[in-house]
Coordinates of C-alpha atoms in Angstrom, one line a residue:
M1 CA 238.6 114.2 90.9
S2 CA 235.3 112.4 92.6
A3 CA 235.3 110.9 96.2
P4 CA 236.5 107.9 97.1
P5 CA 233.8 105.1 97.0
F6 CA 235.1 103.1 99.7
D7 CA 235.7 104.8 103.4
A8 CA 239.3 106.1 102.9
A9 CA 239.4 107.2 106.6
L10 CA 239.2 103.7 107.4
L11 CA 241.9 102.3 105.1
D12 CA 244.3 105.1 106.3
R13 CA 243.9 104.0 109.8
L14 CA 244.2 100.3 108.4
M15 CA 247.3 101.3 106.8
E16 CA 249.0 102.6 109.6
Q17 CA 248.5 100.4 111.8
A18 CA 249.9 97.8 109.4
G19 CA 253.0 100.1 108.7
M20 CA 252.2 101.0 105.5
D21 CA 252.9 104.5 103.8
V22 CA 251.6 103.3 100.1
L23 CA 249.5 100.5 98.9
L24 CA 249.5 98.6 95.5
A25 CA 246.5 96.5 94.8
T26 CA 247.0 93.8 92.0
S27 CA 244.1 91.8 92.6
K28 CA 241.0 91.7 90.6
P29 CA 238.5 91.9 93.7
A30 CA 240.7 94.3 95.6
V31 CA 240.8 96.8 92.5
Q32 CA 237.7 96.4 91.9
Y33 CA 236.4 97.4 95.3
L34 CA 239.1 100.1 95.4
L35 CA 237.8 101.8 92.0
G36 CA 234.1 101.4 93.1
G37 CA 232.9 98.2 90.8
Y38 CA 235.2 98.9 87.7
R39 CA 236.6 95.8 86.1
F40 CA 238.0 95.7 82.7
H41 CA 235.7 93.1 80.6
F42 CA 238.3 91.7 78.3
F43 CA 240.1 90.1 81.5
E44 CA 236.9 88.8 83.2
H45 CA 237.4 85.5 82.9
A46 CA 241.3 85.1 82.2
D47 CA 244.5 87.0 82.9
A48 CA 247.2 85.2 80.3
I49 CA 247.6 87.0 77.2
G50 CA 250.9 86.3 75.1
Q51 CA 254.0 85.4 77.3
S52 CA 252.8 87.4 80.2
R53 CA 249.5 88.2 82.2
Y54 CA 247.2 91.2 82.7
L55 CA 248.1 92.9 85.9
P56 CA 245.6 95.9 86.8
V57 CA 247.3 98.2 89.6
L58 CA 245.7 100.7 92.1
A59 CA 248.2 102.8 93.8
Y60 CA 247.1 104.8 96.9
A61 CA 249.2 106.7 99.4
R62 CA 248.0 106.8 103.1
G63 CA 246.1 110.0 104.0
Q64 CA 246.6 111.4 100.0
A65 CA 243.7 109.8 98.0
D66 CA 243.9 113.0 96.0
R67 CA 247.0 111.3 94.9
A68 CA 245.6 108.0 93.9
G69 CA 246.7 106.2 90.5
Y70 CA 245.6 103.3 88.4
I71 CA 247.7 101.2 85.9
G72 CA 245.8 99.3 83.4
H73 CA 246.3 97.7 80.1
R74 CA 246.5 99.5 76.7
M75 CA 243.1 98.3 75.6
E76 CA 241.0 99.7 78.9
K77 CA 240.5 103.4 77.5
G78 CA 237.2 102.3 75.7
Q79 CA 235.7 101.2 78.8
Q80 CA 236.7 103.8 81.0
A81 CA 235.3 106.2 78.3
V82 CA 231.6 104.8 79.5
E83 CA 232.9 104.1 83.2
P84 CA 235.2 106.8 84.0
L85 CA 237.5 106.1 87.0
W86 CA 237.3 108.1 90.0
V87 CA 241.5 108.1 90.6
P88 CA 242.8 111.5 89.5
E89 CA 245.6 109.8 87.8
V90 CA 244.7 107.0 84.9
R91 CA 247.4 105.3 82.9
N92 CA 246.4 102.9 80.7
L93 CA 250.1 101.9 79.4
S94 CA 250.8 98.1 80.7
G95 CA 250.7 95.0 78.1
T96 CA 252.7 93.0 80.6
S97 CA 253.0 92.2 84.5
T98 CA 256.5 94.0 84.5
D99 CA 255.1 96.8 82.4
A100 CA 252.3 97.4 84.6
M101 CA 255.4 97.4 87.9
R102 CA 257.4 99.7 86.0
H103 CA 254.3 102.1 85.5
A104 CA 253.4 101.6 89.0
V105 CA 257.0 102.3 90.2
D106 CA 257.1 105.5 88.0
Y107 CA 254.3 106.6 89.8
L108 CA 255.4 106.1 93.3
R109 CA 258.7 107.7 92.7
A110 CA 256.3 110.9 91.2
L111 CA 254.4 110.8 94.9
G112 CA 258.1 112.0 96.3
I113 CA 257.7 109.5 99.1
A114 CA 261.3 108.4 100.3
S115 CA 262.0 104.9 101.1
P116 CA 258.2 104.2 101.3
R117 CA 256.9 101.1 103.1
I118 CA 254.7 99.4 100.4
G119 CA 252.1 97.4 100.9
I120 CA 251.5 94.4 98.2
E121 CA 249.0 91.5 97.6
R122 CA 251.6 88.9 97.9
A123 CA 249.2 86.0 97.1
F124 CA 248.5 88.3 94.0
L125 CA 251.5 90.2 92.8
P126 CA 253.7 87.8 90.1
A127 CA 257.2 86.7 91.1
D128 CA 258.5 89.4 87.5
A129 CA 256.4 92.0 89.0
L130 CA 257.5 91.8 92.5
Q131 CA 261.4 91.8 91.2
V132 CA 260.9 94.9 89.7
L133 CA 259.6 96.7 92.5
Q134 CA 262.3 95.0 94.7
D135 CA 264.8 96.6 92.6
A136 CA 263.5 100.0 92.5
Y137 CA 263.2 100.1 96.2
P138 CA 265.7 97.5 97.5
N139 CA 265.7 99.0 101.0
S140 CA 262.1 99.5 101.2
A141 CA 259.8 96.7 103.6
L142 CA 256.9 95.5 101.9
P143 CA 253.9 94.2 104.3
D144 CA 251.5 91.9 103.0
A145 CA 248.2 94.3 102.3
L146 CA 245.9 91.5 102.0
P147 CA 244.4 91.7 105.4
V148 CA 244.2 95.4 105.1
L149 CA 242.0 95.0 102.2
E150 CA 239.8 92.3 103.5
R151 CA 239.5 94.3 106.7
L152 CA 238.5 97.5 104.7
R153 CA 235.6 95.6 102.7
A154 CA 234.4 93.6 105.5
V155 CA 231.1 95.6 105.9
K156 CA 229.1 95.7 103.4
T157 CA 227.2 98.7 101.7
E158 CA 223.2 98.0 100.9
A159 CA 224.4 97.9 97.1
E160 CA 227.1 95.4 97.7
I161 CA 224.1 93.5 99.7
G162 CA 222.0 93.8 96.8
M163 CA 224.3 92.3 94.5
L164 CA 224.7 89.3 96.7
R165 CA 221.1 89.0 97.3
H166 CA 220.8 89.0 93.1
A167 CA 223.5 86.4 93.0
S168 CA 222.1 84.0 95.6
D169 CA 218.5 84.5 94.4
S170 CA 219.7 84.0 90.9
V171 CA 221.7 80.4 91.5
I172 CA 218.5 79.1 93.9
D173 CA 216.3 79.6 91.0
A174 CA 218.9 78.3 88.4
M175 CA 219.1 75.2 90.8
L176 CA 215.4 74.6 91.3
A177 CA 214.9 75.1 87.5
V178 CA 217.8 72.5 87.0
M179 CA 216.4 70.1 89.6
Q180 CA 212.7 70.6 88.6
G181 CA 213.6 70.2 84.5
H182 CA 215.4 66.8 84.6
G183 CA 214.4 63.9 85.2
P184 CA 216.0 60.2 86.1
G185 CA 219.1 59.3 84.0
T186 CA 220.1 62.5 83.6
T187 CA 224.1 62.6 83.6
K188 CA 226.2 65.0 86.6
R189 CA 228.0 66.2 83.5
D190 CA 224.6 67.4 81.7
L191 CA 223.1 68.9 85.1
V192 CA 226.2 71.1 85.6
E193 CA 226.2 72.2 81.9
A194 CA 222.2 73.3 82.2
L195 CA 223.3 74.9 86.0
K196 CA 225.9 76.9 83.8
R197 CA 223.0 77.7 81.1
E198 CA 220.5 78.8 83.8
E199 CA 223.0 81.2 85.8
A200 CA 223.8 82.8 82.4
M201 CA 220.7 83.7 81.7
R202 CA 220.1 84.9 84.8
G203 CA 222.9 87.3 84.4
L204 CA 225.3 85.2 86.5
G205 CA 228.8 84.6 85.9
F206 CA 229.2 80.6 86.7
D207 CA 232.3 79.8 89.0
Y208 CA 231.5 76.0 90.0
C209 CA 229.5 73.2 90.7
L210 CA 229.8 70.8 93.5
I211 CA 227.4 67.8 92.6
T212 CA 226.5 64.4 93.8
A213 CA 223.8 62.0 93.0
G214 CA 222.2 59.0 94.5
T215 CA 224.9 57.4 97.4
S216 CA 227.7 58.7 95.5
L217 CA 229.8 61.1 97.7
N218 CA 232.0 62.2 94.5
R219 CA 231.3 65.9 93.9
A220 CA 232.7 66.2 90.3
P221 CA 230.8 66.5 87.3
S222 CA 230.8 63.1 85.7
E223 CA 228.8 60.2 83.7
E224 CA 227.0 59.2 86.7
R225 CA 223.6 59.4 86.4
W226 CA 220.6 60.9 88.9
E227 CA 218.3 57.8 88.8
A228 CA 214.8 57.4 90.4
G229 CA 214.6 57.5 93.9
G230 CA 218.3 59.3 94.3
I231 CA 219.1 62.3 95.8
L232 CA 221.0 64.9 94.1
S233 CA 223.2 67.9 95.9
L234 CA 224.0 71.2 94.1
D235 CA 226.4 73.3 95.7
S236 CA 227.2 75.9 93.1
G237 CA 228.7 79.5 93.3
G238 CA 227.7 81.9 90.6
H239 CA 228.8 85.7 90.8
Y240 CA 227.0 89.0 89.9
Q241 CA 229.5 92.0 89.2
G242 CA 231.9 90.0 91.0
Y243 CA 229.7 89.2 94.1
I244 CA 229.4 85.9 95.0
G245 CA 226.2 83.7 95.4
D246 CA 227.1 80.7 97.0
V247 CA 224.5 77.8 98.1
C248 CA 224.0 74.5 98.3
R249 CA 220.0 72.6 98.0
M250 CA 219.1 69.0 97.7
A251 CA 216.5 67.3 95.5
I252 CA 215.3 63.6 95.1
Q253 CA 213.5 61.9 91.8
G254 CA 210.4 60.6 93.6
E255 CA 209.5 61.1 97.3
P256 CA 212.0 61.3 100.1
D257 CA 211.2 58.3 103.0
S258 CA 211.0 59.4 106.5
E259 CA 214.9 58.6 107.1
L260 CA 215.7 61.0 104.3
Q261 CA 213.3 63.7 105.7
D262 CA 215.0 63.4 109.6
L263 CA 218.4 63.6 107.6
L264 CA 217.6 67.1 106.0
A265 CA 215.8 68.4 109.4
E266 CA 218.8 67.4 111.2
I267 CA 221.0 69.5 109.1
D268 CA 218.3 72.5 108.8
G269 CA 218.4 72.3 112.6
I270 CA 222.3 72.8 113.1
Q271 CA 221.7 75.5 110.3
Q272 CA 218.8 77.6 112.1
A273 CA 220.9 77.6 115.7
A274 CA 223.7 78.9 113.8
F275 CA 221.4 81.6 112.2
R276 CA 219.7 82.6 115.9
A277 CA 223.3 83.5 117.1
V278 CA 224.0 86.1 114.1
R279 CA 223.5 89.8 115.3
A280 CA 225.8 92.9 115.2
G281 CA 227.6 92.9 118.5
A282 CA 227.4 89.5 119.3
P283 CA 231.1 88.0 118.9
G284 CA 231.6 86.2 115.9
G285 CA 232.3 82.7 117.6
A286 CA 228.8 82.9 119.1
V287 CA 228.0 81.2 115.8
Y288 CA 230.2 78.3 116.2
A289 CA 229.0 77.8 119.9
A290 CA 225.2 77.8 118.7
A291 CA 226.3 75.3 115.9
E292 CA 228.3 72.9 118.3
A293 CA 225.7 73.1 120.9
A294 CA 223.1 71.6 118.4
L295 CA 225.5 69.3 117.0
R296 CA 226.2 67.8 120.3
D297 CA 222.6 66.6 120.2
A298 CA 222.3 65.6 116.4
P299 CA 221.8 61.7 116.0
N300 CA 224.6 62.2 113.2
R301 CA 227.0 64.1 115.4
E302 CA 230.3 61.9 114.4
R303 CA 229.6 62.4 110.3
L304 CA 228.1 66.1 110.8
D305 CA 230.6 69.1 109.5
F306 CA 229.8 72.6 110.1
L307 CA 231.5 75.7 108.5
A308 CA 230.6 79.4 108.7
H309 CA 233.1 81.8 106.6
G310 CA 232.7 85.4 105.3
M311 CA 231.1 86.2 101.9
G312 CA 231.1 89.0 99.3
L313 CA 233.9 89.8 96.7
V314 CA 235.8 86.9 97.8
S315 CA 234.9 83.6 99.6
H316 CA 236.5 83.1 102.9
E317 CA 236.9 87.0 103.5
V318 CA 236.5 88.8 106.5
P319 CA 235.0 87.9 108.8
H320 CA 237.3 84.9 109.6
L321 CA 235.6 82.6 112.8
T322 CA 237.6 79.5 112.7
A323 CA 241.0 78.2 112.3
T324 CA 240.4 74.6 112.1
G325 CA 238.1 74.9 108.5
P326 CA 239.1 73.8 105.1
I327 CA 240.6 77.0 104.1
P328 CA 243.9 78.0 106.6
Y329 CA 243.7 81.2 108.3
G330 CA 243.3 82.6 111.8
A331 CA 240.2 82.9 113.9
E332 CA 241.0 86.1 114.5
D333 CA 237.3 87.7 114.2
A334 CA 236.0 84.6 116.9
D335 CA 236.1 87.0 119.7
R336 CA 235.5 90.3 117.7
P337 CA 231.8 91.3 117.6
L338 CA 229.9 91.0 114.6
Q339 CA 229.4 94.2 112.6
A340 CA 226.0 95.1 110.7
N341 CA 226.4 94.1 107.1
M342 CA 229.0 91.4 107.7
V343 CA 228.1 88.6 105.6
L344 CA 228.7 85.0 106.2
S345 CA 228.1 81.5 104.4
I346 CA 226.8 78.9 107.0
E347 CA 227.0 75.3 105.7
T348 CA 226.2 71.9 107.5
T349 CA 227.5 68.8 105.5
L350 CA 226.5 65.3 106.1
P351 CA 228.1 62.7 103.9
H352 CA 226.0 59.7 105.1
P353 CA 227.6 56.2 104.1
K354 CA 224.4 54.8 103.1
R355 CA 221.8 57.6 101.8
G356 CA 224.6 60.1 99.9
F357 CA 225.6 63.3 100.4
I358 CA 223.1 65.9 102.0
K359 CA 223.7 69.6 102.7
L360 CA 222.3 72.9 103.2
E361 CA 224.4 76.1 102.8
D362 CA 223.0 79.6 103.2
T363 CA 224.5 83.1 103.1
V364 CA 223.3 85.3 106.0
V365 CA 223.3 89.2 106.2
V366 CA 224.3 90.1 110.0
R367 CA 221.7 93.0 110.8
P368 CA 221.6 95.1 114.0
D369 CA 218.7 92.9 115.5
G370 CA 219.6 89.7 114.0
Y371 CA 220.0 88.2 110.6
E372 CA 218.7 88.1 106.9
I373 CA 219.2 84.8 104.6
L374 CA 219.3 85.4 101.0
G375 CA 217.6 83.1 98.9
D376 CA 215.7 81.5 101.6
R377 CA 213.9 79.2 99.6
G378 CA 214.2 75.7 98.3
R379 CA 215.4 74.3 101.6
G380 CA 213.7 71.3 101.5
W381 CA 213.3 68.2 99.4
N382 CA 212.7 69.4 95.9
R383 CA 211.5 67.1 93.3
G384 CA 213.1 66.2 90.1
G385 CA 211.6 65.5 86.5
T386 CA 208.8 67.9 87.5
A387 CA 209.0 70.1 84.4
P388 CA 209.9 69.3 80.6
R389 CA 213.6 68.5 80.0

């Protein structure tokens, strides 16, 4: 057996605090993290197959890393031949979600823990698989393991930050190529398709693109056109080996007038104020306090919206800094100190009623003496149509 590719002592402490004897990880991000980067390629983009779905299961008993086990699909053997797993027990036996849980139950019984308190990812466990587990352990508590797994991966390794850096850089490069390579009259749908190709050429998996053109505030791909003099907002997520690049940049067909220059500078001023509050040891809430102080002096403060959230294998993971953002969770990290190598997404948005949708979003690494921005370029008004289509 190889050493676990994560901090097993930290996981043991988190499980003990949460009252868990055993953990069953079933989400792709959690399983990938616990396996040190492995993700079965066949189900990279979809889970459904036949009348069921793919369900990987990583079983981990507290304090017994040497008895961890992985329940995989029957087709996974080939990939594992070239990407060996660290866990001592691998059972590639499942074909459905209920298959996977039955084999996981067999594995738990082999551990010999009587009436174990089993941590599960409630948001990522199908109802049929949950029923198999409940039937097997009717008297066992099933606490939610999602907070434990989020806290485990909150502090990134330099290797993880390298993947986030690559993802951010590549999304920025793809955006700039699309902006510079398309002239007036291009539809939003065509721009999104071009961005998909540009991200793929840089080794990314395309996740989404929220896009606006001209004065419209609608962010869906459509037949709307980016016309001469119009502004463009590209807000895209693309992942590299599961790690997300999520940034937003602006462009214009032509030259920005003084009002547009001022509006983007106003947004950037709030971003910069938030950046300056990021450093290891500072309370997480300091990021919002700094942004809110800048917002109070902003000419468009009634329309501006600020958001900061954790980033990694999942968008909006730990640290959780606000309880009033668009994704519901508690602000449990607002009063906790930021830790070096946590990663944040910081974004400021202005849906202007006359000029259109203007936004910047940046990925920021917490460092011992401050911060590092990943993909720190293209943050002004990029010009459209300066390269051949």
